[in-house]
CSV table of C-alpha atoms in Angstrom, one decimal:
chain,number,residue,atom,x,y,z
I,1,MET,CA,-18.7,-19.7,-8.5
I,2,CYS,CA,-18.7,-22.1,-5.6
I,3,PHE,CA,-17.0,-22.9,-2.3
I,4,ARG,CA,-13.9,-25.1,-2.2
I,5,VAL,CA,-12.4,-27.1,0.6
I,6,LEU,CA,-9.4,-25.5,2.2
I,7,ALA,CA,-7.0,-28.4,2.1
I,8,SER,CA,-4.1,-26.9,4.1
I,9,SER,CA,-3.5,-24.0,6.4
I,10,VAL,CA,0.0,-23.6,5.0
I,11,SER,CA,0.0,-21.0,2.3
I,12,SER,CA,2.5,-20.8,-0.5
I,13,SER,CA,1.1,-17.5,-1.6
I,14,LEU,CA,1.7,-15.8,1.8
I,15,GLY,CA,3.6,-12.6,1.1
I,16,SER,CA,2.2,-12.2,-2.4
I,17,ARG,CA,0.1,-9.2,-1.4
I,18,VAL,CA,2.0,-6.7,0.8
I,19,LEU,CA,1.5,-3.2,2.2
I,20,ILE,CA,4.5,-1.3,3.5
I,21,SER,CA,3.8,1.7,5.7
I,22,GLY,CA,6.4,4.0,7.2
I,23,PRO,CA,7.4,7.6,7.5
I,24,PRO,CA,9.2,9.5,4.7
I,25,ASN,CA,12.8,8.5,4.1
I,26,SER,CA,12.3,5.0,5.7
I,27,ARG,CA,13.4,3.3,2.4
I,28,LYS,CA,10.0,2.1,1.4
I,29,THR,CA,10.5,2.8,-2.3
I,30,THR,CA,14.1,1.6,-2.2
I,31,SER,CA,12.9,-1.8,-0.8
I,32,LEU,CA,10.6,-2.3,-3.8
I,33,HIS,CA,13.7,-3.2,-5.8
I,34,THR,CA,14.1,-6.5,-3.8
I,35,TRP,CA,10.8,-7.9,-5.1
I,36,PRO,CA,10.9,-10.6,-7.9
I,37,ARG,CA,11.3,-9.2,-11.4
I,38,PRO,CA,10.2,-8.1,-13.9
I,39,LEU,CA,9.1,-5.4,-11.6
I,40,HIS,CA,6.7,-2.6,-12.6
I,41,ILE,CA,6.5,0.4,-10.2
I,42,VAL,CA,3.7,3.0,-10.6
I,43,SER,CA,4.6,6.2,-8.7
I,44,PHE,CA,1.2,7.6,-8.0
I,45,PRO,CA,0.6,11.3,-9.0
I,46,GLY,CA,2.1,13.6,-6.4
I,47,GLU,CA,4.4,11.0,-4.9
I,48,LYS,CA,7.9,12.4,-4.6
I,49,GLY,CA,9.9,9.3,-3.8
I,50,TYR,CA,10.5,8.2,-7.5
I,51,ASN,CA,14.0,9.7,-7.5
I,52,THR,CA,15.2,6.6,-5.6
I,53,ILE,CA,13.9,4.2,-8.3
I,54,ASP,CA,16.8,2.7,-10.2
I,55,THR,CA,15.6,1.8,-13.7
I,56,ALA,CA,19.2,1.0,-14.7
I,57,GLN,CA,18.7,-2.3,-12.8
I,58,GLU,CA,17.6,-5.1,-15.1
I,59,GLY,CA,13.9,-5.9,-15.0
I,60,VAL,CA,12.9,-2.6,-13.2
I,61,HIS,CA,10.3,-0.5,-15.0
I,62,ALA,CA,8.8,2.7,-13.5
I,63,TYR,CA,6.0,5.1,-14.4
I,64,ILE,CA,5.7,8.6,-13.0
I,65,TRP,CA,3.2,11.4,-13.6
I,66,GLU,CA,4.0,13.3,-16.7
I,67,PHE,CA,3.1,16.9,-15.6
I,68,ASP,CA,5.0,18.9,-13.1
I,69,GLU,CA,1.9,20.6,-11.7
I,70,VAL,CA,-0.3,17.7,-10.8
I,71,THR,CA,-2.8,20.0,-9.2
I,72,LYS,CA,-3.9,21.4,-12.6
I,73,ALA,CA,-5.3,18.1,-13.7
I,74,SER,CA,-8.8,17.1,-12.6
I,75,PRO,CA,-9.0,14.2,-10.1
I,76,HIS,CA,-11.3,12.4,-12.6
I,77,ALA,CA,-8.6,12.5,-15.2
I,78,ILE,CA,-5.8,11.5,-12.8
I,79,ILE,CA,-7.8,8.4,-11.5
I,80,ASP,CA,-8.7,7.4,-15.1
I,81,GLU,CA,-5.0,7.5,-16.1
I,82,VAL,CA,-3.8,5.6,-13.0
I,83,GLU,CA,-6.4,2.9,-13.5
I,84,ARG,CA,-5.8,2.7,-17.3
I,85,LEU,CA,-2.1,2.3,-16.7
I,86,SER,CA,-2.6,-0.3,-13.9
I,87,TRP,CA,-4.8,-2.5,-16.0
I,88,GLN,CA,-2.4,-2.3,-19.0
I,89,ILE,CA,0.6,-3.3,-16.8
I,90,LEU,CA,-1.4,-6.2,-15.2
I,91,GLY,CA,-2.7,-7.3,-18.6
I,92,GLY,CA,0.9,-7.6,-19.9
I,93,GLN,CA,0.7,-4.7,-22.3
I,94,LYS,CA,3.8,-3.1,-20.9
I,95,GLY,CA,5.8,-6.4,-21.0
I,96,PRO,CA,6.3,-9.4,-18.8
I,97,ILE,CA,5.5,-8.8,-15.2
I,98,THR,CA,6.1,-10.7,-11.9
I,99,THR,CA,5.6,-7.8,-9.4
I,100,PHE,CA,3.2,-4.8,-9.5
I,101,ALA,CA,4.3,-2.1,-7.1
I,102,GLY,CA,2.2,1.0,-6.3
I,103,ASP,CA,4.2,3.8,-4.6
I,104,GLY,CA,2.4,6.3,-2.4
I,105,LEU,CA,-1.1,5.1,-1.7
I,106,HIS,CA,-1.8,8.1,0.5
I,107,LYS,CA,-1.4,10.3,-2.6
I,108,LEU,CA,-3.8,8.2,-4.7
I,109,TYR,CA,-6.5,8.1,-2.0
I,110,GLY,CA,-6.6,11.9,-2.0
I,111,TYR,CA,-7.7,11.9,-5.7
I,112,TYR,CA,-10.4,9.5,-5.0
I,113,TYR,CA,-11.7,11.8,-2.3
I,114,LEU,CA,-11.4,14.9,-4.4
I,115,ARG,CA,-13.3,13.2,-7.3
I,116,ALA,CA,-16.1,12.1,-4.9
I,117,ARG,CA,-16.3,15.6,-3.3
I,118,LEU,CA,-16.5,17.4,-6.7
I,119,ASP,CA,-19.3,15.1,-7.8
I,120,LEU,CA,-21.3,16.2,-4.8
I,121,ASP,CA,-20.8,19.9,-5.2
I,122,SER,CA,-24.0,20.4,-7.0
I,123,SER,CA,-26.1,18.4,-4.6
I,124,ASN,CA,-28.6,20.3,-2.4
I,125,ILE,CA,-27.2,19.1,0.9
I,126,GLY,CA,-25.1,20.5,3.7
I,127,GLU,CA,-21.4,20.8,3.3
I,128,ASP,CA,-20.8,18.5,6.3
I,129,VAL,CA,-23.0,15.9,4.7
I,130,LYS,CA,-21.1,16.3,1.4
I,131,ASP,CA,-17.8,15.7,3.2
I,132,ALA,CA,-19.1,12.5,4.9
I,133,ARG,CA,-20.6,11.1,1.7
I,134,ALA,CA,-17.4,11.9,-0.2
I,135,TYR,CA,-15.4,9.9,2.3
I,136,GLY,CA,-17.8,7.0,2.0
I,137,ARG,CA,-17.6,7.0,-1.8
I,138,SER,CA,-13.8,7.4,-1.9
I,139,HIS,CA,-13.4,4.6,0.6
I,140,ASP,CA,-15.4,2.3,-1.7
I,141,ASP,CA,-13.7,3.4,-4.9
I,142,PHE,CA,-10.2,3.2,-3.4
I,143,THR,CA,-10.9,-0.2,-2.0
I,144,LEU,CA,-12.2,-1.4,-5.3
I,145,TYR,CA,-9.0,-0.4,-7.0
I,146,LEU,CA,-6.9,-2.3,-4.5
I,147,THR,CA,-9.2,-5.3,-4.8
I,148,ARG,CA,-8.9,-5.4,-8.6
I,149,VAL,CA,-5.1,-5.3,-8.3
I,150,ASN,CA,-4.9,-7.8,-5.5
I,151,GLN,CA,-7.3,-10.3,-7.2
I,152,SER,CA,-5.4,-10.1,-10.5
I,153,THR,CA,-3.2,-13.0,-11.6
I,154,VAL,CA,0.1,-11.1,-11.0
I,155,PRO,CA,2.3,-13.2,-8.7
I,156,HIS,CA,3.2,-10.3,-6.5
I,157,ALA,CA,1.6,-7.0,-5.6
I,158,VAL,CA,3.1,-4.5,-3.1
I,159,PHE,CA,2.1,-1.0,-2.2
I,160,THR,CA,3.7,1.8,0.0
I,161,VAL,CA,2.0,4.3,2.2
I,162,TRP,CA,3.0,6.8,4.9
I,163,ASP,CA,2.2,6.0,8.5
I,164,GLY,CA,0.9,8.2,11.2
I,165,LYS,CA,-0.7,8.1,14.7
I,166,GLU,CA,-4.3,7.2,15.1
I,167,PRO,CA,-6.2,7.5,18.4
I,168,ASP,CA,-7.2,4.2,19.9
I,169,LYS,CA,-10.7,5.6,20.6
I,170,ASP,CA,-12.1,8.0,18.0
I,171,GLY,CA,-13.6,11.1,19.4
I,172,VAL,CA,-12.2,10.5,22.9
I,173,LYS,CA,-10.1,13.4,24.0
I,174,GLY,CA,-6.7,12.3,25.4
I,175,SER,CA,-7.1,8.8,24.0
I,176,PRO,CA,-3.7,7.0,23.5
I,177,ALA,CA,-2.6,6.8,19.9
I,178,HIS,CA,-0.7,4.2,17.9
I,179,ILE,CA,0.9,4.0,14.5
I,180,TRP,CA,-1.2,2.9,11.5
I,181,PRO,CA,-1.1,3.5,7.8
I,182,GLU,CA,-1.8,7.2,7.3
I,183,LEU,CA,-5.1,7.3,5.5
I,184,PRO,CA,-8.3,9.3,6.4
I,185,GLY,CA,-10.8,8.0,9.0
I,186,LYS,CA,-11.6,4.4,9.1
I,187,MET,CA,-9.5,3.6,6.0
I,188,ALA,CA,-6.3,3.8,8.2
I,189,LYS,CA,-7.4,0.5,9.8
I,190,ARG,CA,-9.6,-1.0,7.1
I,191,ILE,CA,-6.8,-1.1,4.7
I,192,MET,CA,-5.1,-3.7,6.9
I,193,GLY,CA,-7.7,-6.2,5.7
I,194,GLU,CA,-6.8,-5.8,2.0
I,195,PHE,CA,-3.3,-7.5,2.3
I,196,ASN,CA,-2.0,-10.7,3.7
I,197,VAL,CA,1.1,-9.0,5.0
I,198,VAL,CA,1.3,-5.4,6.4
I,199,LEU,CA,4.8,-4.2,7.3
I,200,ASN,CA,6.0,-1.0,9.0
I,201,ALA,CA,9.3,0.4,7.7
I,202,GLN,CA,11.8,1.6,10.2
I,203,ILE,CA,15.4,3.0,10.1
I,204,GLU,CA,18.0,2.6,12.9
I,205,GLY,CA,20.9,5.0,13.1
I,206,VAL,CA,21.4,8.5,11.7
I,207,LEU,CA,23.1,9.5,8.5
I,208,PRO,CA,26.0,9.9,7.7
I,209,GLY,CA,26.7,7.2,10.2
I,210,PRO,CA,25.8,3.5,9.7
I,211,THR,CA,22.1,2.8,9.4
I,212,LYS,CA,19.9,-0.4,9.3
I,213,ALA,CA,16.5,-0.7,7.7
I,214,TRP,CA,13.9,-3.0,9.1
I,215,TRP,CA,10.3,-4.1,8.6
I,216,GLN,CA,8.2,-4.8,11.7
I,217,LEU,CA,5.9,-7.8,11.0
I,218,GLN,CA,3.7,-7.8,14.0
I,219,PRO,CA,2.0,-5.2,16.2
I,220,GLY,CA,4.1,-4.1,19.1
I,221,GLY,CA,5.2,-1.0,20.9
I,222,PHE,CA,3.8,2.1,19.3
I,223,VAL,CA,3.2,0.3,16.0
I,224,TRP,CA,-0.2,-1.4,15.7
I,225,GLY,CA,-0.4,-1.1,11.9
I,226,ALA,CA,1.5,-4.3,11.2
I,227,GLY,CA,0.5,-7.9,10.8
I,228,VAL,CA,0.5,-11.2,8.9
I,229,LYS,CA,-2.7,-13.2,8.1
I,230,ILE,CA,-1.6,-16.6,9.3
I,231,PRO,CA,-2.9,-19.2,11.8
I,232,ALA,CA,-1.9,-18.3,15.4
I,233,ARG,CA,0.4,-21.4,15.8
I,234,PHE,CA,2.4,-20.1,12.8
I,235,ALA,CA,2.4,-16.5,13.8
I,236,ALA,CA,4.0,-17.4,17.1
I,237,LYS,CA,7.1,-18.5,15.2
I,238,LEU,CA,7.4,-15.2,13.2
I,239,PRO,CA,10.2,-12.8,14.1
I,240,GLN,CA,9.1,-9.3,15.2
I,241,ARG,CA,11.1,-7.7,12.5
I,242,VAL,CA,13.2,-8.6,9.4
I,243,GLU,CA,15.7,-6.8,7.1
I,244,GLN,CA,14.0,-4.7,4.4
I,245,ASN,CA,14.4,-7.4,1.7
I,246,TRP,CA,11.6,-9.5,0.1
I,247,THR,CA,13.7,-12.6,0.0
I,248,VAL,CA,14.4,-12.4,3.7
I,249,LEU,CA,10.7,-11.7,4.4
I,250,LYS,CA,9.6,-14.7,2.3
I,251,ALA,CA,12.1,-17.0,4.1
I,252,ALA,CA,10.8,-15.9,7.5
I,253,LEU,CA,7.2,-16.5,6.4
I,254,ASP,CA,8.0,-19.9,5.0
I,255,ALA,CA,10.1,-20.9,8.0
I,256,ALA,CA,7.3,-20.0,10.4
I,257,GLN,CA,4.9,-22.3,8.6
I,258,GLU,CA,7.4,-25.2,8.3
I,259,SER,CA,8.4,-25.2,11.9
I,260,ALA,CA,5.0,-25.0,13.6
């Protein structure tokens, strides 16, 4: 291992590692179909959005948890299966792959926490200490999973997660709150560092009338959990939002770098 000289600040891989946060029914799962194919979507155990996955489309492959009652399986077994399947997909054992998609990271994190908490049950320490240590361990193990996927050779990796309000100042009563990925504690903000693009999914309009689906690219308004890792002179050229379509997103990222 060694350092290399960064020859250019223009990145052709920008947009290759993406996190989409948003409330339920904001078309996060549906938008995964716009990524380059072959596309392999892993619906994490407990995630309910898999009914919108259309495997009739060419090049779309999906994997959902086999058992109806996911709560009856141990978190250890669930994580082992998720990781085993993920490495098989990334290793090409499930067929050619261009995009790896993980749907419902908030569900997956819960199992990392439960596994860590169960491992501490027999420890002779206070319950509050067990809880704190379990969060520390689950943060590390969850981040390691993301790191292994994102550092793989797959051209594109994209994940979805719910969003939610987080106080600007932890522990301060009445602190203003803004929208971030909905994960426990510091992970809500730390996960922003694991991706080069973090989007917030939004819907305009109310069914059955006409609706539009957007991704917010940069922090603004109530949404602070959005951003693009790009030099400031390029970021100034980015739009605040784009249509929920990977091709449109990629075009906006490329145009910002070319025009600056």
